[in-house]
Amino acid sequence: MKKKLINSQLSNYLTYKMYLRQMVTLAQNVYVFRNMPNNIDMSYVNKQLLIKGAVAFFYDEVMKELLALPFSNVGKLDVYGRPTSIQVIGKNGYTRALKKDEYVIMYDNMGKYPLYVDICQYAERMGQIERTTDINVHNQKTARFWKTSADKEKTIKDLVNNVDGYNETVITYDNILTDDTEIVLQPAPFVTDKLDDHKDRIWNEFLRLIGISNISFNKKERLIQDEIRISQGGTIASRYNRFETRYKAIEEINKKFGHLLEDEIIVEYYDGLPTSLENDSIMESESEEIGSDIE
């Protein structure tokens, strides 16, 4: 029993981590930084923005490069709660104290808090729904709990094993009495379809949180453009919440460190499709037009 419990808990944890990885990957890849110096690892920067809530851009005179690293506040705060001096920390042990005029802070969102905390909540909910679905599907199997007399135990086990083995024909003895055999535990009701709908709702809430457009409606419905805009109000607000902090930081970086850059850095919200997907969409729309003409 303990082994089964450990396996179940491990499956719960692995399912949670699976969704957490997927969500973090989506959340950290919705913005594109163009003309960023090649030495800056933006995948690392984006991840730190999610986990820490902020990173500091500064120039290192020894390395002769612009760097972007997480930091800790080591000084007093100004009247708006912003740090006046910080200590940047690198993965290899690199550390340096910086004064206010030596760095530019980029925040992940207007609230200046780590979005990772909220993403963990959504990943946990998604994991719970997925594991509940697994259990519900598992419980659709033939009932396990049978009530019978002691001398019929082996006979009932043989019958159940034949059923589990998907045998088309089950052979038994002519003296078996089914009246003294009773199923105590019935299969659980099938609710996987409802759980899938709930999972879609949680996933759409997560997409709204990170600013990715998502529209959930019945295919038979026809939404006018104004209705779509209204339904996407929360997504647009979330997108602005995260984009504005990056945009302002990039403006300040270009102003402070522009002489060190080949071109001005530009930040954009990634809202396009890979070329292959764009071509597929064009072909699909063209085929729909041809089909409508034939009809």
PDB file of C-alpha atoms in Angstrom:
ATOM      1  CA  MET A   1       0.000   0.000   0.000  1.00  0.00           C
ATOM      2  CA  LYS A   2       2.852   2.400   0.853  1.00  0.00           C
ATOM      3  CA  LYS A   3       4.491   1.664  -2.499  1.00  0.00           C
ATOM      4  CA  LYS A   4       1.254   2.489  -4.322  1.00  0.00           C
ATOM      5  CA  LEU A   5       0.921   5.746  -2.356  1.00  0.00           C
ATOM      6  CA  ILE A   6       4.503   6.762  -3.207  1.00  0.00           C
ATOM      7  CA  ASN A   7       3.954   6.014  -6.904  1.00  0.00           C
ATOM      8  CA  SER A   8       0.746   8.053  -6.876  1.00  0.00           C
ATOM      9  CA  GLN A   9       2.436  11.017  -5.191  1.00  0.00           C
ATOM     10  CA  LEU A  10       5.322  10.796  -7.668  1.00  0.00           C
ATOM     11  CA  SER A  11       2.889  10.820 -10.598  1.00  0.00           C
ATOM     12  CA  ASN A  12       1.148  13.866  -9.117  1.00  0.00           C
ATOM     13  CA  TYR A  13       4.471  15.713  -8.800  1.00  0.00           C
ATOM     14  CA  LEU A  14       5.676  14.771 -12.285  1.00  0.00           C
ATOM     15  CA  THR A  15       2.377  15.908 -13.817  1.00  0.00           C
ATOM     16  CA  TYR A  16       2.624  19.234 -11.968  1.00  0.00           C
ATOM     17  CA  LYS A  17       6.233  19.726 -13.158  1.00  0.00           C
ATOM     18  CA  MET A  18       5.218  18.906 -16.735  1.00  0.00           C
ATOM     19  CA  TYR A  19       2.631  21.686 -16.806  1.00  0.00           C
ATOM     20  CA  LEU A  20       4.964  24.061 -14.968  1.00  0.00           C
ATOM     21  CA  ARG A  21       7.663  23.598 -17.623  1.00  0.00           C
ATOM     22  CA  GLN A  22       5.180  24.178 -20.443  1.00  0.00           C
ATOM     23  CA  MET A  23       3.722  27.291 -18.811  1.00  0.00           C
ATOM     24  CA  VAL A  24       7.087  28.841 -17.950  1.00  0.00           C
ATOM     25  CA  THR A  25       8.275  28.229 -21.520  1.00  0.00           C
ATOM     26  CA  LEU A  26       5.216  30.033 -22.913  1.00  0.00           C
ATOM     27  CA  ALA A  27       5.402  32.908 -20.425  1.00  0.00           C
ATOM     28  CA  GLN A  28       9.077  33.656 -21.083  1.00  0.00           C
ATOM     29  CA  ASN A  29       8.826  33.561 -24.874  1.00  0.00           C
ATOM     30  CA  VAL A  30       6.079  36.067 -25.673  1.00  0.00           C
ATOM     31  CA  TYR A  31       8.457  39.014 -26.199  1.00  0.00           C
ATOM     32  CA  VAL A  32      11.096  39.529 -28.885  1.00  0.00           C
ATOM     33  CA  PHE A  33      14.183  41.695 -28.288  1.00  0.00           C
ATOM     34  CA  ARG A  34      15.822  42.821 -31.512  1.00  0.00           C
ATOM     35  CA  ASN A  35      19.435  44.091 -31.712  1.00  0.00           C
ATOM     36  CA  MET A  36      20.204  42.786 -28.232  1.00  0.00           C
ATOM     37  CA  PRO A  37      23.991  42.184 -27.802  1.00  0.00           C
ATOM     38  CA  ASN A  38      24.857  38.565 -28.597  1.00  0.00           C
ATOM     39  CA  ASN A  39      26.625  38.026 -25.283  1.00  0.00           C
ATOM     40  CA  ILE A  40      23.358  38.493 -23.368  1.00  0.00           C
ATOM     41  CA  ASP A  41      21.485  35.198 -23.016  1.00  0.00           C
ATOM     42  CA  MET A  42      17.854  36.302 -23.345  1.00  0.00           C
ATOM     43  CA  SER A  43      16.478  32.879 -22.405  1.00  0.00           C
ATOM     44  CA  TYR A  44      18.228  33.287 -19.041  1.00  0.00           C
ATOM     45  CA  VAL A  45      17.087  36.907 -18.719  1.00  0.00           C
ATOM     46  CA  ASN A  46      13.463  36.026 -19.504  1.00  0.00           C
ATOM     47  CA  LYS A  47      13.495  33.206 -16.964  1.00  0.00           C
ATOM     48  CA  GLN A  48      14.933  35.471 -14.269  1.00  0.00           C
ATOM     49  CA  LEU A  49      12.276  38.074 -15.023  1.00  0.00           C
ATOM     50  CA  LEU A  50       9.625  35.439 -14.309  1.00  0.00           C
ATOM     51  CA  ILE A  51      11.275  33.974 -11.207  1.00  0.00           C
ATOM     52  CA  LYS A  52      12.840  37.091  -9.648  1.00  0.00           C
ATOM     53  CA  GLY A  53      10.533  39.734 -11.103  1.00  0.00           C
ATOM     54  CA  ALA A  54      13.402  41.983 -12.270  1.00  0.00           C
ATOM     55  CA  VAL A  55      16.913  42.053 -13.768  1.00  0.00           C
ATOM     56  CA  ALA A  56      19.531  44.819 -13.954  1.00  0.00           C
ATOM     57  CA  PHE A  57      21.322  45.928 -17.148  1.00  0.00           C
ATOM     58  CA  PHE A  58      24.781  47.419 -16.604  1.00  0.00           C
ATOM     59  CA  TYR A  59      28.190  47.809 -18.275  1.00  0.00           C
ATOM     60  CA  ASP A  60      31.183  45.835 -17.033  1.00  0.00           C
ATOM     61  CA  GLU A  61      34.439  47.722 -17.649  1.00  0.00           C
ATOM     62  CA  VAL A  62      36.620  44.621 -17.279  1.00  0.00           C
ATOM     63  CA  MET A  63      34.645  42.389 -19.649  1.00  0.00           C
ATOM     64  CA  LYS A  64      33.856  45.401 -21.884  1.00  0.00           C
ATOM     65  CA  GLU A  65      30.295  44.136 -22.309  1.00  0.00           C
ATOM     66  CA  LEU A  66      26.728  45.039 -21.458  1.00  0.00           C
ATOM     67  CA  LEU A  67      25.354  42.479 -18.981  1.00  0.00           C
ATOM     68  CA  ALA A  68      21.904  41.632 -17.620  1.00  0.00           C
ATOM     69  CA  LEU A  69      21.745  39.796 -14.277  1.00  0.00           C
ATOM     70  CA  PRO A  70      19.427  39.311 -11.289  1.00  0.00           C
ATOM     71  CA  PHE A  71      20.230  41.358  -8.212  1.00  0.00           C
ATOM     72  CA  SER A  72      19.619  41.919  -4.526  1.00  0.00           C
ATOM     73  CA  ASN A  73      18.844  45.256  -2.923  1.00  0.00           C
ATOM     74  CA  VAL A  74      21.680  46.346  -0.613  1.00  0.00           C
ATOM     75  CA  GLY A  75      20.827  49.982   0.031  1.00  0.00           C
ATOM     76  CA  LYS A  76      17.992  52.278   0.996  1.00  0.00           C
ATOM     77  CA  LEU A  77      14.895  52.705  -1.154  1.00  0.00           C
ATOM     78  CA  ASP A  78      13.816  55.970  -2.731  1.00  0.00           C
ATOM     79  CA  VAL A  79      10.396  57.572  -2.175  1.00  0.00           C
ATOM     80  CA  TYR A  80       8.814  55.178  -4.741  1.00  0.00           C
ATOM     81  CA  GLY A  81      10.351  52.054  -3.208  1.00  0.00           C
ATOM     82  CA  ARG A  82      12.998  51.660  -5.905  1.00  0.00           C
ATOM     83  CA  PRO A  83      16.509  50.488  -4.876  1.00  0.00           C
ATOM     84  CA  THR A  84      19.292  53.076  -4.775  1.00  0.00           C
ATOM     85  CA  SER A  85      22.092  50.475  -4.808  1.00  0.00           C
ATOM     86  CA  ILE A  86      22.113  46.793  -5.738  1.00  0.00           C
ATOM     87  CA  GLN A  87      24.338  43.698  -5.800  1.00  0.00           C
ATOM     88  CA  VAL A  88      24.191  41.782  -9.117  1.00  0.00           C
ATOM     89  CA  ILE A  89      24.854  38.042  -9.016  1.00  0.00           C
ATOM     90  CA  GLY A  90      25.936  35.709 -11.847  1.00  0.00           C
ATOM     91  CA  LYS A  91      25.583  31.917 -12.110  1.00  0.00           C
ATOM     92  CA  ASN A  92      29.369  31.496 -12.037  1.00  0.00           C
ATOM     93  CA  GLY A  93      29.829  33.429  -8.793  1.00  0.00           C
ATOM     94  CA  TYR A  94      30.285  36.829 -10.467  1.00  0.00           C
ATOM     95  CA  THR A  95      29.112  39.637  -8.188  1.00  0.00           C
ATOM     96  CA  ARG A  96      29.337  43.399  -8.174  1.00  0.00           C
ATOM     97  CA  ALA A  97      27.871  46.333  -6.258  1.00  0.00           C
ATOM     98  CA  LEU A  98      26.271  49.046  -8.392  1.00  0.00           C
ATOM     99  CA  LYS A  99      25.056  52.550  -7.611  1.00  0.00           C
ATOM    100  CA  LYS A 100      21.832  54.030  -8.945  1.00  0.00           C
ATOM    101  CA  ASP A 101      23.339  55.752 -11.988  1.00  0.00           C
ATOM    102  CA  GLU A 102      25.202  52.596 -13.109  1.00  0.00           C
ATOM    103  CA  TYR A 103      22.299  50.310 -13.971  1.00  0.00           C
ATOM    104  CA  VAL A 104      18.825  50.088 -15.483  1.00  0.00           C
ATOM    105  CA  ILE A 105      16.244  47.778 -13.923  1.00  0.00           C
ATOM    106  CA  MET A 106      13.823  45.866 -16.141  1.00  0.00           C
ATOM    107  CA  TYR A 107      10.728  44.561 -14.342  1.00  0.00           C
ATOM    108  CA  ASP A 108       8.568  41.690 -15.563  1.00  0.00           C
ATOM    109  CA  ASN A 109       5.313  43.532 -14.886  1.00  0.00           C
ATOM    110  CA  MET A 110       3.870  46.768 -13.516  1.00  0.00           C
ATOM    111  CA  GLY A 111       3.306  45.122 -10.129  1.00  0.00           C
ATOM    112  CA  LYS A 112       7.072  44.425  -9.889  1.00  0.00           C
ATOM    113  CA  TYR A 113       6.495  40.927  -8.497  1.00  0.00           C
ATOM    114  CA  PRO A 114       7.575  37.466  -9.776  1.00  0.00           C
ATOM    115  CA  LEU A 115       4.870  36.080 -12.062  1.00  0.00           C
ATOM    116  CA  TYR A 116       6.329  32.626 -11.403  1.00  0.00           C
ATOM    117  CA  VAL A 117       4.328  32.404  -8.166  1.00  0.00           C
ATOM    118  CA  ASP A 118       1.029  32.724 -10.061  1.00  0.00           C
ATOM    119  CA  ILE A 119       2.184  30.327 -12.786  1.00  0.00           C
ATOM    120  CA  CYS A 120       2.906  27.687 -10.122  1.00  0.00           C
ATOM    121  CA  GLN A 121      -0.704  28.013  -8.940  1.00  0.00           C
ATOM    122  CA  TYR A 122      -2.062  27.421 -12.431  1.00  0.00           C
ATOM    123  CA  ALA A 123       0.338  24.507 -13.008  1.00  0.00           C
ATOM    124  CA  GLU A 124      -0.808  22.880  -9.756  1.00  0.00           C
ATOM    125  CA  ARG A 125      -4.475  23.209 -10.758  1.00  0.00           C
ATOM    126  CA  MET A 126      -3.771  21.786 -14.216  1.00  0.00           C
ATOM    127  CA  GLY A 127      -1.850  18.893 -12.665  1.00  0.00           C
ATOM    128  CA  GLN A 128      -4.679  18.120 -10.228  1.00  0.00           C
ATOM    129  CA  ILE A 129      -7.265  18.083 -13.021  1.00  0.00           C
ATOM    130  CA  GLU A 130      -5.071  15.862 -15.216  1.00  0.00           C
ATOM    131  CA  ARG A 131      -4.444  13.356 -12.420  1.00  0.00           C
ATOM    132  CA  THR A 132      -8.142  13.349 -11.494  1.00  0.00           C
ATOM    133  CA  THR A 133      -8.887  12.576 -15.143  1.00  0.00           C
ATOM    134  CA  ASP A 134      -6.398   9.699 -15.069  1.00  0.00           C
ATOM    135  CA  ILE A 135      -8.031   8.261 -11.946  1.00  0.00           C
ATOM    136  CA  ASN A 136     -11.525   8.685 -13.374  1.00  0.00           C
ATOM    137  CA  VAL A 137     -10.548   6.843 -16.570  1.00  0.00           C
ATOM    138  CA  HIS A 138      -8.861   4.116 -14.506  1.00  0.00           C
ATOM    139  CA  ASN A 139     -12.011   3.697 -12.424  1.00  0.00           C
ATOM    140  CA  GLN A 140     -14.057   2.921 -15.527  1.00  0.00           C
ATOM    141  CA  LYS A 141     -12.585  -0.590 -15.410  1.00  0.00           C
ATOM    142  CA  THR A 142     -14.559  -3.573 -14.067  1.00  0.00           C
ATOM    143  CA  ALA A 143     -15.330  -3.201 -10.351  1.00  0.00           C
ATOM    144  CA  ARG A 144     -12.612  -4.624  -8.074  1.00  0.00           C
ATOM    145  CA  PHE A 145     -14.668  -5.173  -4.918  1.00  0.00           C
ATOM    146  CA  TRP A 146     -16.622  -8.447  -4.913  1.00  0.00           C
ATOM    147  CA  LYS A 147     -18.512 -10.062  -2.039  1.00  0.00           C
ATOM    148  CA  THR A 148     -18.830 -13.869  -1.998  1.00  0.00           C
ATOM    149  CA  SER A 149     -18.273 -16.910   0.206  1.00  0.00           C
ATOM    150  CA  ALA A 150     -14.767 -18.127   1.063  1.00  0.00           C
ATOM    151  CA  ASP A 151     -15.032 -21.332  -0.985  1.00  0.00           C
ATOM    152  CA  LYS A 152     -15.914 -19.321  -4.106  1.00  0.00           C
ATOM    153  CA  GLU A 153     -12.951 -16.907  -3.872  1.00  0.00           C
ATOM    154  CA  LYS A 154     -10.714 -18.658  -6.419  1.00  0.00           C
ATOM    155  CA  THR A 155     -13.605 -19.094  -8.841  1.00  0.00           C
ATOM    156  CA  ILE A 156     -14.458 -15.388  -8.725  1.00  0.00           C
ATOM    157  CA  LYS A 157     -10.791 -14.456  -9.223  1.00  0.00           C
ATOM    158  CA  ASP A 158     -10.604 -16.675 -12.301  1.00  0.00           C
ATOM    159  CA  LEU A 159     -13.756 -15.074 -13.711  1.00  0.00           C
ATOM    160  CA  VAL A 160     -12.446 -11.550 -13.135  1.00  0.00           C
ATOM    161  CA  ASN A 161      -9.097 -12.417 -14.704  1.00  0.00           C
ATOM    162  CA  ASN A 162     -10.873 -13.759 -17.782  1.00  0.00           C
ATOM    163  CA  VAL A 163     -12.859 -10.538 -18.074  1.00  0.00           C
ATOM    164  CA  ASP A 164      -9.718  -8.414 -17.605  1.00  0.00           C
ATOM    165  CA  GLY A 165      -8.023 -10.478 -20.301  1.00  0.00           C
ATOM    166  CA  TYR A 166     -10.791  -9.522 -22.785  1.00  0.00           C
ATOM    167  CA  ASN A 167     -11.653 -13.199 -23.388  1.00  0.00           C
ATOM    168  CA  GLU A 168     -14.674 -13.579 -25.619  1.00  0.00           C
ATOM    169  CA  THR A 169     -15.705 -16.825 -23.873  1.00  0.00           C
ATOM    170  CA  VAL A 170     -15.561 -17.448 -20.122  1.00  0.00           C
ATOM    171  CA  ILE A 171     -15.836 -21.095 -18.993  1.00  0.00           C
ATOM    172  CA  THR A 172     -16.847 -21.923 -15.421  1.00  0.00           C
ATOM    173  CA  TYR A 173     -18.188 -24.815 -13.345  1.00  0.00           C
ATOM    174  CA  ASP A 174     -21.800 -25.967 -13.450  1.00  0.00           C
ATOM    175  CA  ASN A 175     -22.104 -25.788  -9.668  1.00  0.00           C
ATOM    176  CA  ILE A 176     -21.312 -22.079  -9.356  1.00  0.00           C
ATOM    177  CA  LEU A 177     -24.142 -20.016  -7.837  1.00  0.00           C
ATOM    178  CA  THR A 178     -24.221 -16.347  -8.881  1.00  0.00           C
ATOM    179  CA  ASP A 179     -26.842 -15.553  -6.223  1.00  0.00           C
ATOM    180  CA  ASP A 180     -24.239 -15.618  -3.450  1.00  0.00           C
ATOM    181  CA  THR A 181     -21.906 -13.246  -5.339  1.00  0.00           C
ATOM    182  CA  GLU A 182     -22.377  -9.474  -5.111  1.00  0.00           C
ATOM    183  CA  ILE A 183     -20.552  -6.427  -6.519  1.00  0.00           C
ATOM    184  CA  VAL A 184     -20.108  -4.029  -3.609  1.00  0.00           C
ATOM    185  CA  LEU A 185     -18.168  -1.284  -5.431  1.00  0.00           C
ATOM    186  CA  GLN A 186     -19.511   0.000  -8.758  1.00  0.00           C
ATOM    187  CA  PRO A 187     -17.365   1.885 -11.333  1.00  0.00           C
ATOM    188  CA  ALA A 188     -17.138   5.669 -10.782  1.00  0.00           C
ATOM    189  CA  PRO A 189     -19.318   7.920 -12.978  1.00  0.00           C
ATOM    190  CA  PHE A 190     -17.566   9.142 -16.137  1.00  0.00           C
ATOM    191  CA  VAL A 191     -16.759  12.855 -15.662  1.00  0.00           C
ATOM    192  CA  THR A 192     -13.658  13.184 -17.833  1.00  0.00           C
ATOM    193  CA  ASP A 193     -15.481  15.358 -20.376  1.00  0.00           C
ATOM    194  CA  LYS A 194     -16.419  17.839 -17.645  1.00  0.00           C
ATOM    195  CA  LEU A 195     -12.856  17.790 -16.311  1.00  0.00           C
ATOM    196  CA  ASP A 196     -11.539  18.540 -19.819  1.00  0.00           C
ATOM    197  CA  ASP A 197     -13.838  21.584 -20.022  1.00  0.00           C
ATOM    198  CA  HIS A 198     -12.594  22.773 -16.630  1.00  0.00           C
ATOM    199  CA  LYS A 199      -8.974  22.238 -17.707  1.00  0.00           C
ATOM    200  CA  ASP A 200      -9.584  24.351 -20.828  1.00  0.00           C
ATOM    201  CA  ARG A 201     -10.949  27.154 -18.637  1.00  0.00           C
ATOM    202  CA  ILE A 202      -7.905  27.099 -16.333  1.00  0.00           C
ATOM    203  CA  TRP A 203      -5.560  27.025 -19.339  1.00  0.00           C
ATOM    204  CA  ASN A 204      -7.337  30.017 -20.903  1.00  0.00           C
ATOM    205  CA  GLU A 205      -7.026  31.922 -17.626  1.00  0.00           C
ATOM    206  CA  PHE A 206      -3.281  31.247 -17.681  1.00  0.00           C
ATOM    207  CA  LEU A 207      -3.007  32.469 -21.293  1.00  0.00           C
ATOM    208  CA  ARG A 208      -4.889  35.622 -20.293  1.00  0.00           C
ATOM    209  CA  LEU A 209      -2.426  36.138 -17.421  1.00  0.00           C
ATOM    210  CA  ILE A 210       0.623  36.139 -19.710  1.00  0.00           C
ATOM    211  CA  GLY A 211      -1.109  38.099 -22.486  1.00  0.00           C
ATOM    212  CA  ILE A 212      -1.635  35.418 -25.134  1.00  0.00           C
ATOM    213  CA  SER A 213      -4.840  35.791 -27.147  1.00  0.00           C
ATOM    214  CA  ASN A 214      -7.304  32.949 -26.754  1.00  0.00           C
ATOM    215  CA  ILE A 215     -10.923  32.614 -27.839  1.00  0.00           C
ATOM    216  CA  SER A 216     -13.047  29.716 -26.603  1.00  0.00           C
ATOM    217  CA  PHE A 217     -16.459  29.365 -28.181  1.00  0.00           C
ATOM    218  CA  ASN A 218     -18.594  26.794 -29.892  1.00  0.00           C
ATOM    219  CA  LYS A 219     -17.645  26.357 -33.542  1.00  0.00           C
ATOM    220  CA  LYS A 220     -21.251  26.961 -34.534  1.00  0.00           C
ATOM    221  CA  GLU A 221     -21.221  30.427 -32.991  1.00  0.00           C
ATOM    222  CA  ARG A 222     -20.354  33.482 -35.062  1.00  0.00           C
ATOM    223  CA  LEU A 223     -18.738  36.315 -33.114  1.00  0.00           C
ATOM    224  CA  ILE A 224     -18.639  39.831 -34.486  1.00  0.00           C
ATOM    225  CA  GLN A 225     -15.399  41.789 -34.268  1.00  0.00           C
ATOM    226  CA  ASP A 226     -16.575  43.972 -31.364  1.00  0.00           C
ATOM    227  CA  GLU A 227     -17.526  40.889 -29.318  1.00  0.00           C
ATOM    228  CA  ILE A 228     -14.067  39.408 -29.876  1.00  0.00           C
ATOM    229  CA  ARG A 229     -12.407  42.670 -28.768  1.00  0.00           C
ATOM    230  CA  ILE A 230     -14.522  42.805 -25.617  1.00  0.00           C
ATOM    231  CA  SER A 231     -13.750  39.174 -24.760  1.00  0.00           C
ATOM    232  CA  GLN A 232     -10.023  39.880 -25.135  1.00  0.00           C
ATOM    233  CA  GLY A 233     -10.004  42.901 -22.798  1.00  0.00           C
ATOM    234  CA  GLY A 234      -8.268  41.020 -19.968  1.00  0.00           C
ATOM    235  CA  THR A 235      -5.644  39.634 -22.359  1.00  0.00           C
ATOM    236  CA  ILE A 236      -4.852  43.099 -23.715  1.00  0.00           C
ATOM    237  CA  ALA A 237      -4.533  44.503 -20.191  1.00  0.00           C
ATOM    238  CA  SER A 238      -2.195  41.665 -19.158  1.00  0.00           C
ATOM    239  CA  ARG A 239      -0.140  42.136 -22.319  1.00  0.00           C
ATOM    240  CA  TYR A 240       0.238  45.868 -21.583  1.00  0.00           C
ATOM    241  CA  ASN A 241       1.073  45.093 -17.951  1.00  0.00           C
ATOM    242  CA  ARG A 242       4.162  43.114 -18.996  1.00  0.00           C
ATOM    243  CA  PHE A 243       5.092  44.987 -22.167  1.00  0.00           C
ATOM    244  CA  GLU A 244       5.182  48.514 -20.737  1.00  0.00           C
ATOM    245  CA  THR A 245       7.868  47.716 -18.151  1.00  0.00           C
ATOM    246  CA  ARG A 246      10.101  46.176 -20.831  1.00  0.00           C
ATOM    247  CA  TYR A 247       9.501  49.052 -23.231  1.00  0.00           C
ATOM    248  CA  LYS A 248      10.411  51.713 -20.656  1.00  0.00           C
ATOM    249  CA  ALA A 249      13.520  49.795 -19.573  1.00  0.00           C
ATOM    250  CA  ILE A 250      14.683  49.402 -23.191  1.00  0.00           C
ATOM    251  CA  GLU A 251      14.200  53.141 -23.786  1.00  0.00           C
ATOM    252  CA  GLU A 252      16.390  53.899 -20.769  1.00  0.00           C
ATOM    253  CA  ILE A 253      18.986  51.296 -21.784  1.00  0.00           C
ATOM    254  CA  ASN A 254      19.250  52.804 -25.263  1.00  0.00           C
ATOM    255  CA  LYS A 255      19.651  56.234 -23.733  1.00  0.00           C
ATOM    256  CA  LYS A 256      22.243  55.245 -21.109  1.00  0.00           C
ATOM    257  CA  PHE A 257      24.232  52.616 -23.041  1.00  0.00           C
ATOM    258  CA  GLY A 258      23.405  53.542 -26.644  1.00  0.00           C
ATOM    259  CA  HIS A 259      27.040  54.419 -27.426  1.00  0.00           C
ATOM    260  CA  LEU A 260      27.962  50.787 -26.690  1.00  0.00           C
ATOM    261  CA  LEU A 261      25.343  49.302 -29.035  1.00  0.00           C
ATOM    262  CA  GLU A 262      25.508  48.791 -32.782  1.00  0.00           C
ATOM    263  CA  ASP A 263      21.771  49.540 -33.119  1.00  0.00           C
ATOM    264  CA  GLU A 264      19.016  50.539 -30.745  1.00  0.00           C
ATOM    265  CA  ILE A 265      17.378  47.636 -28.950  1.00  0.00           C
ATOM    266  CA  ILE A 266      13.706  47.093 -29.820  1.00  0.00           C
ATOM    267  CA  VAL A 267      11.179  45.036 -27.848  1.00  0.00           C
ATOM    268  CA  GLU A 268       8.073  43.622 -29.491  1.00  0.00           C
ATOM    269  CA  TYR A 269       5.269  41.320 -28.440  1.00  0.00           C
ATOM    270  CA  TYR A 270       5.585  38.121 -30.465  1.00  0.00           C
ATOM    271  CA  ASP A 271       2.235  37.806 -32.214  1.00  0.00           C
ATOM    272  CA  GLY A 272       3.188  36.131 -35.463  1.00  0.00           C
ATOM    273  CA  LEU A 273       3.397  32.609 -36.830  1.00  0.00           C
ATOM    274  CA  PRO A 274       6.333  30.675 -38.264  1.00  0.00           C
ATOM    275  CA  THR A 275       6.432  30.907 -42.042  1.00  0.00           C
ATOM    276  CA  SER A 276       5.307  27.306 -42.523  1.00  0.00           C
ATOM    277  CA  LEU A 277       2.248  27.872 -40.339  1.00  0.00           C
ATOM    278  CA  GLU A 278       1.412  31.079 -42.178  1.00  0.00           C
ATOM    279  CA  ASN A 279       1.517  29.207 -45.480  1.00  0.00           C
ATOM    280  CA  ASP A 280      -0.686  26.456 -44.048  1.00  0.00           C
ATOM    281  CA  SER A 281      -3.207  29.061 -42.887  1.00  0.00           C
ATOM    282  CA  ILE A 282      -3.251  30.699 -46.323  1.00  0.00           C
ATOM    283  CA  MET A 283      -3.764  27.347 -48.036  1.00  0.00           C
ATOM    284  CA  GLU A 284      -6.521  26.418 -45.592  1.00  0.00           C
ATOM    285  CA  SER A 285      -8.363  29.706 -46.146  1.00  0.00           C
ATOM    286  CA  GLU A 286      -8.020  29.328 -49.921  1.00  0.00           C
ATOM    287  CA  SER A 287      -9.400  25.783 -49.814  1.00  0.00           C
ATOM    288  CA  GLU A 288     -12.366  26.996 -47.751  1.00  0.00           C
ATOM    289  CA  GLU A 289     -13.088  29.687 -50.363  1.00  0.00           C
ATOM    290  CA  ILE A 290     -12.914  27.120 -53.175  1.00  0.00           C
ATOM    291  CA  GLY A 291     -15.217  24.790 -51.234  1.00  0.00           C
ATOM    292  CA  SER A 292     -17.756  27.571 -50.690  1.00  0.00           C
ATOM    293  CA  ASP A 293     -17.693  28.389 -54.430  1.00  0.00           C
ATOM    294  CA  ILE A 294     -18.409  24.765 -55.325  1.00  0.00           C
ATOM    295  CA  GLU A 295     -21.341  24.640 -52.924  1.00  0.00           C
TER     296      GLU A 295
END
